[in-house]
One Martini backbone bead per residue (centre of mass of N, CA, C, O) as a GRO file, in nm:
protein
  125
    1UNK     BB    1   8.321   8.249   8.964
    2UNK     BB    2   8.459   8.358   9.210
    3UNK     BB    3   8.629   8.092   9.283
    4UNK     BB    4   8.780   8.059   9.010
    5UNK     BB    5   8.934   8.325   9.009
    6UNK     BB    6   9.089   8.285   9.247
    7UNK     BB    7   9.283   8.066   9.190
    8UNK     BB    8   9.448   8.256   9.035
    9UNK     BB    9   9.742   8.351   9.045
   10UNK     BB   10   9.691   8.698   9.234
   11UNK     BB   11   9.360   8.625   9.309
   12UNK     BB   12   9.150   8.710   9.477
   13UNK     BB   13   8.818   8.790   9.653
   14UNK     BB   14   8.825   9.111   9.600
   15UNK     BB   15   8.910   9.115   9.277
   16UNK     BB   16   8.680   8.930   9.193
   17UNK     BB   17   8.465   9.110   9.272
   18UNK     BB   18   8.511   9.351   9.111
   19UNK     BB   19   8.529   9.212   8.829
   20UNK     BB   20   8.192   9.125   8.889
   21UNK     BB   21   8.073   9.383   8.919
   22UNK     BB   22   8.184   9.557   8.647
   23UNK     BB   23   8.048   9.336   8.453
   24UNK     BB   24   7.738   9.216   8.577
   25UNK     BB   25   7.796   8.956   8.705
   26UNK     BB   26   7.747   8.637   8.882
   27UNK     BB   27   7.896   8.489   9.112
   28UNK     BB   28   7.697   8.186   9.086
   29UNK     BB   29   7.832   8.151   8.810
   30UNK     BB   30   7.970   7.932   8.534
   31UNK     BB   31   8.234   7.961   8.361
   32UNK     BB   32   8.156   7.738   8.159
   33UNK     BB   33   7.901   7.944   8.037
   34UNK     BB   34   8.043   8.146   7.919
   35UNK     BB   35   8.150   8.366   7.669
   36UNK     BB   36   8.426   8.446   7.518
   37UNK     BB   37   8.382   8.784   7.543
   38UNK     BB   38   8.422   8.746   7.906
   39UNK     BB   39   8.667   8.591   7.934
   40UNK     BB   40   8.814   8.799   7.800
   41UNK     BB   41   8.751   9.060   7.969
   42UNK     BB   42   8.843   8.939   8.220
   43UNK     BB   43   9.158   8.871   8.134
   44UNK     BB   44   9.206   9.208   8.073
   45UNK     BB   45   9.129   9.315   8.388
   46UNK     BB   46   9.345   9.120   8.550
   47UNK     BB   47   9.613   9.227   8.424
   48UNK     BB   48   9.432   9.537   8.384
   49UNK     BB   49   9.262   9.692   8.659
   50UNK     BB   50   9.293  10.010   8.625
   51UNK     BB   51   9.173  10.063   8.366
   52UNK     BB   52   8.865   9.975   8.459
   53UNK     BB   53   8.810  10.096   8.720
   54UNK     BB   54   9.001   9.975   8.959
   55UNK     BB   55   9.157  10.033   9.285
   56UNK     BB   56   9.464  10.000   9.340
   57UNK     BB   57   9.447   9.868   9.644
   58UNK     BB   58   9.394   9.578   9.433
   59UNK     BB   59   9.687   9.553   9.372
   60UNK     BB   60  10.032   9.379   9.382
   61UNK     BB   61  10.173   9.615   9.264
   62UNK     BB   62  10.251   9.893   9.393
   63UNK     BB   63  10.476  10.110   9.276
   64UNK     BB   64  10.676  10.005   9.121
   65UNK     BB   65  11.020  10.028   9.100
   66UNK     BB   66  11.069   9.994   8.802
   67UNK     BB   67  10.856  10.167   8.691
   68UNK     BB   68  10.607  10.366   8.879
   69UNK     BB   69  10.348  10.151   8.877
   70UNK     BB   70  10.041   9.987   8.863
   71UNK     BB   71  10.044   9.658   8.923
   72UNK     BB   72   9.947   9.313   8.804
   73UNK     BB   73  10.041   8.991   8.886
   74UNK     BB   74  10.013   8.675   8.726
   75UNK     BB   75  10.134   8.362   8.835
   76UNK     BB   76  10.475   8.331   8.709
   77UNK     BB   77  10.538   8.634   8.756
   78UNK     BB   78  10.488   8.610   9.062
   79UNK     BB   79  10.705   8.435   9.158
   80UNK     BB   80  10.970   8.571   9.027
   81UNK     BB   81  10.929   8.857   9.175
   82UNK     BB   82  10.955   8.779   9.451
   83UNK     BB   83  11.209   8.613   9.442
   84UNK     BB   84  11.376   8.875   9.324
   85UNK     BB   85  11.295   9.035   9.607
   86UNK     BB   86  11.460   8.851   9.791
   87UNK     BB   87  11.733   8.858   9.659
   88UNK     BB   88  11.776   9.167   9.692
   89UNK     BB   89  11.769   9.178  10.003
   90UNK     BB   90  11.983   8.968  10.037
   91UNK     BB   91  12.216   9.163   9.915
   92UNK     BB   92  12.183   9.394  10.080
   93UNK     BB   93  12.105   9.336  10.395
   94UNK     BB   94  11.858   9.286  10.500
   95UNK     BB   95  11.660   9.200  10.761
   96UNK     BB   96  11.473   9.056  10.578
   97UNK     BB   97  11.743   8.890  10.443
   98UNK     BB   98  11.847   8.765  10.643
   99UNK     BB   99  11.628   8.595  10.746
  100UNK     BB  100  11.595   8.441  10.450
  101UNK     BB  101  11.891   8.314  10.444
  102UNK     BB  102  11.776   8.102  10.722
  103UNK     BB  103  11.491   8.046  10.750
  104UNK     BB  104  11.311   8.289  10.879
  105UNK     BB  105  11.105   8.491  11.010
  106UNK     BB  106  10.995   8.836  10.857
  107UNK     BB  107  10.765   8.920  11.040
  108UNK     BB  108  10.787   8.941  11.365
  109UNK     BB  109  10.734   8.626  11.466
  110UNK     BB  110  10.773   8.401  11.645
  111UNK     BB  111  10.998   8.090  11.724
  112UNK     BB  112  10.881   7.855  11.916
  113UNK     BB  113  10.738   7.552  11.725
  114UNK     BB  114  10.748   7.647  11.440
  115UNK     BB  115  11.067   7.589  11.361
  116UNK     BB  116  11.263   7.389  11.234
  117UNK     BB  117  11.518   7.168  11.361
  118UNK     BB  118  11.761   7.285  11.151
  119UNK     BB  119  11.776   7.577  11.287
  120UNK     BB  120  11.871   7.543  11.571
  121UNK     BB  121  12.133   7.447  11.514
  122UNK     BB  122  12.198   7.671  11.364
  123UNK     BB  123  12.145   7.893  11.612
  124UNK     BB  124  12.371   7.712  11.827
  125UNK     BB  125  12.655   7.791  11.665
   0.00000   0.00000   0.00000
């Protein structure tokens, strides 16, 4: 039940974990196992795990700049997020927006032989 969680793009192993002690559940139990009941319960922890006193530095969008609450974005809606986030970025003009324009590492890794060879070109002209 644990690593099935996992898998769900969005839930880490420590939300994971959190959600499965909350509820006293096995962590090494087969979510097809469950009952409809326990599975509906899951799902609605996991969109919203704050109302259940899950606490708030598990959540993956803390103080959201949009609605100004902590939120928990799973899926499609998290990678569209992110995307979004990139993108305001480098319309600032921000130092991590220019990199992120670039293809280049934006939090401050070396760029030693791990970027690709077209970036290479691109940083000699």
């Amino acid at each position: 039940l644990l690593y099935a969680l996992k898998r769900v793009l969005g839930v880490g192993i420590s939300l994971a974990n959190a959600i499965i002690k909350k509820l006293g559940l096995k962590p090494n139990k087969f979510l097809g196992l469950l009952d409809k009941e326990q599975i509906t319960k899951i799902d609605e922890m996991i969109r919203s795990p704050t109302k259940y006193g899950i606490p708030p530095w598990l959540v993956n969008r803390r103080r959201d700049k949009l609605v100004g609450e902590d939120r928990h974005l799973i899926g499609s809606a998290l990678t569209l997020q992110i995307k979004k986030d990139i993108e305001q970025m480098i319309n600032l003009g921000s130092w991590k927006g220019i990199r992120h324009s670039k293809g280049l590492k934006a939090r401050g890794q070396r760029l030693g032989r791990t970027r690709p060879r077209s970036i290479i070109h691109h940083l000699k002209r």
